[in-house]
Amino acid sequence: MTSYVLGFQDIDKTKVIVVGGKGANLGELSKIDGIRVPDGFCISIEVFQRIIRETPSIRELLDQLSLLKTEDRNHIRALSGEIRRLIERITIPADIQGEIACHLSRLGEEKAYAIRSSSTAEDSPTASFAGQQDTYLNIIGKDLILKHVSKCWASLYTERAVTYQIKNGSDPRKVALAVVVQKMIFPQAAGILFTADPATSNRKVLSIDAGFGLGEALVSGLVNPDVYKVRNSHIIGKKVASKKLAVLALQDGGTQVQEIEPERQNRQVLTDEQISKLGHIGRRIEEHFGQPQDIEWCLVDDAFDIVQSRPITTIFPIPEADDHENHVYVSVGHQQMMTDALKPLGLSIRQLTAARPMTEAGGRLFVDVTQNLVSPAQRNVIINVLGKSDPLIRNALMTILQREDFIKVLPDDTKEPSSSQGAPSPYQTLNDYNPQIVLDLIKSSQESIEKLDRDIQSLSGSALFDFILEDIQILRKSILDSRSFGVIMTAMNAASWINEKMMSWLGEKNAADTLSRSVPNNITSQMGLELMDVADVIRPHAEVVHYLQQVKASDLDELVQFDGGRESREAIYTYLSKYGMRCPGEIDITKPRWSEEPAALVPMILANIKTCEPNASHLRFERGRHEALNQEQSLLKRLRELPDGEQKAQETKRMINLVRNLSGYREYPKYDIVSRYFIYKQALLREAERLEQAGVILEKEDIYYLTFEELHDVVRTQKLDQKIISRRKDEHQANERLAPPRVITSDGEIIGGEYKRESLPADAIVGLAVSSGVVEGRARVIFKIDDAVLENGDILVTPFTDPSWTPLFVAIKGLVTEVGGLMTHGAVIAREYGLPAVVGVENATRLIQDGQRIRVHGTEGYVEIL
């Protein structure tokens, strides 16, 4: 017997490349003691590949299909339809028909069978591809079975399946299909068991969907299933649905939809005993596969048959802990406004430079805040700080605290250990810092960065790695500098004080927003304004503008051939000398910087030329400064008219001075960090060039898939297993598809936060008010800065922004983001530029369509679709 057709007893997880994910999982399931799996066999992937190989017309169509993108829907539909027709007309080779007949004879040719696909990309640990190919039930007779095997192969090329393949980075030429032929089960009930709750991702809660008849009624959405929740063998939730229809098998083959008798429609499908029994089966299967599973089950005569099990690939992995205690983890990316997956080198550098320990999961970093929540004093601090960073994080933490059974929270009157006593919290103080302190901190940082850049140039090998580790300690010390921290917190608390008091005394909401416009020493807002100055240099030179519209910025040296080209090139390079270390997602050292890809700046420069008047940067800054001054004078005048008005005005003036003098510094520490990161990166890439020349790595960027420590070992030993790089690239691609949570527990449960909807319109899309004002305009939904084509007056809607997005802010009149808080980048710059903004809007990019007209209520914190 060849490997063309294999019985389940001959299959295990090592046969994935032979029988696909579903087939391999069925082979594994059949080997678990006590788990009933209907018998069957798999027609191997080699059969499919042989048929494609022997049919040139199909190969030619697949070559054309591989060149398409997801938006090429008409072409995908036409090509995939032709491929399906060709496959269904092909006669299965006689030798393979013989093997299939042999297995049918063993199992019973007169029996009914279910015929399912089993793709190489299906049911893998990183992507399930579930439901992308067709399933055929209750197929009887050899000829019909062979016909439906061909139909199964053809279903690999439905429009839906091909689009899914392209979207997930799979080449349609390289995806192949095995076919599972399995004895048909005729159950009284069927459904799906998730060994992790799909609603919350809690790994300790099983979720069971159950309906009468075959499971197709559930899969196709014909009926709402019963849903049962089980934790630690106890049923903790039931939702018994009204089930009017069921899919049942016909005696002569095929299936049909039938109406359920009225007396059974509202009956619980499974008894409590059966629910508990199925839960135990689920945990045994999960233990065997080593990760949460999505399991299809059938109930026959009070016993459960398992017809499929696949990994749940959509749930976010749990950060690792050294113990088995309960933990609460908060996303670092949501605070840094960068929720994309980081590559290993980026993760490890970020961990090395962090002010407190971080753990990794799904290519993202998290901080364990469990001990902060346990402690009465630290609890208020962490919730206050994270609440300003992202109120949904605060709300999620409050949800955990209110449960009282997840972590052992000390009562508020419990005394803290002596080590935490004695020093006032900087979060609670408002120091009268001399404005000179900001200039001193910036000067100290610049001198340190210049010294780093000089000293690192001559280093290589282990000496370089040791030097970077030493400099990281300097960086960490600056991050933890009490003066720097105090300046930032004082400015934040002064703004909060103003907002609270002005609302109480004058009925004015978010008064600090206008007072924050055009503050000095904000390196990020300066970056946006200075790119407008670059546009001013280029604007008068039509040939230069035309050239930049036609070519990539990698050809900037060619500018000198045009009138004004030399000045234009010099203006761009001068800008890059100051801001070239910045880029989208800059907290990941592996991301390409503007200095590495100057092309990224050209669309923003051209947009400034189109939308901004000459000298716009100066005019904008002065306009903001005057608006802040007018707001200050208005507030102080109104305060003096109140009882105790002079004292109130004096207190407010002090707070306004703190906001004006100190809040600009908020953006500088990150500028310091990414400046050092770029210097580290340039030095590490010089090492990568040597490794590439020595043949140790295939390309320089391979070092991004090693941690800092691993890269040091490779440089020292000049040895590397290339399989590590390949595996890490696959893992990173899988991580990119995951949606990171704001807050996740050690149970894997994702805790969501909600906003209050007090006095808001019923259809309001709610977020956090971070920059006052109301504005209407066209929504531009943008996911990547490279795709940003903005007209003057557009409203930017995006998952998140970081400093690299600032140059776009000069062309918009409002901002909506899915991630963010009062003091995150987008909020700070929106206030500085006077843009109404609402951040932390869950699913904003799905709820708001590109091109829709919307109204942003930056004062109240919601968005309306007009």
Coordinates of N, CA and C in Angstrom, one line a residue, residues 68 110 164 242 318 392 510 535 554 618 654 723 746 866:
L68 N -2.4 38.1 -7.8 CA -3.5 39.0 -7.4 C -3.5 39.4 -6.0
E110 N -21.2 0.1 1.7 CA -22.6 0.5 1.7 C -23.0 1.6 2.8
Y164 N -9.1 34.4 1.3 CA -8.6 34.1 2.6 C -7.1 33.7 2.6
S242 N -34.3 28.9 21.7 CA -35.4 28.3 21.0 C -34.9 27.7 19.7
I318 N -1.1 33.7 26.8 CA -1.0 34.3 28.1 C 0.4 34.6 28.5
L392 N -9.9 52.9 29.6 CA -10.5 51.6 29.5 C -9.6 50.6 30.3
N510 N -13.0 71.1 30.3 CA -11.7 70.8 29.7 C -11.0 72.2 29.3
A535 N 8.6 72.1 3.4 CA 7.7 72.3 2.3 C 7.8 73.7 1.7
S554 N 14.4 57.7 -2.4 CA 15.8 57.2 -2.4 C 16.6 57.8 -3.5
H618 N 4.9 79.0 11.5 CA 5.0 80.2 12.4 C 3.6 80.7 12.7
R654 N -0.9 80.1 38.8 CA 0.2 79.2 39.1 C 0.1 77.9 38.3
K723 N 17.1 27.5 11.0 CA 15.7 27.1 11.3 C 15.1 28.1 12.3
S746 N -4.0 35.8 34.1 CA -3.3 34.6 34.0 C -4.2 33.4 33.6
L866 N -22.9 61.2 10.4 CA -24.0 62.1 10.0 C -24.7 61.5 8.8

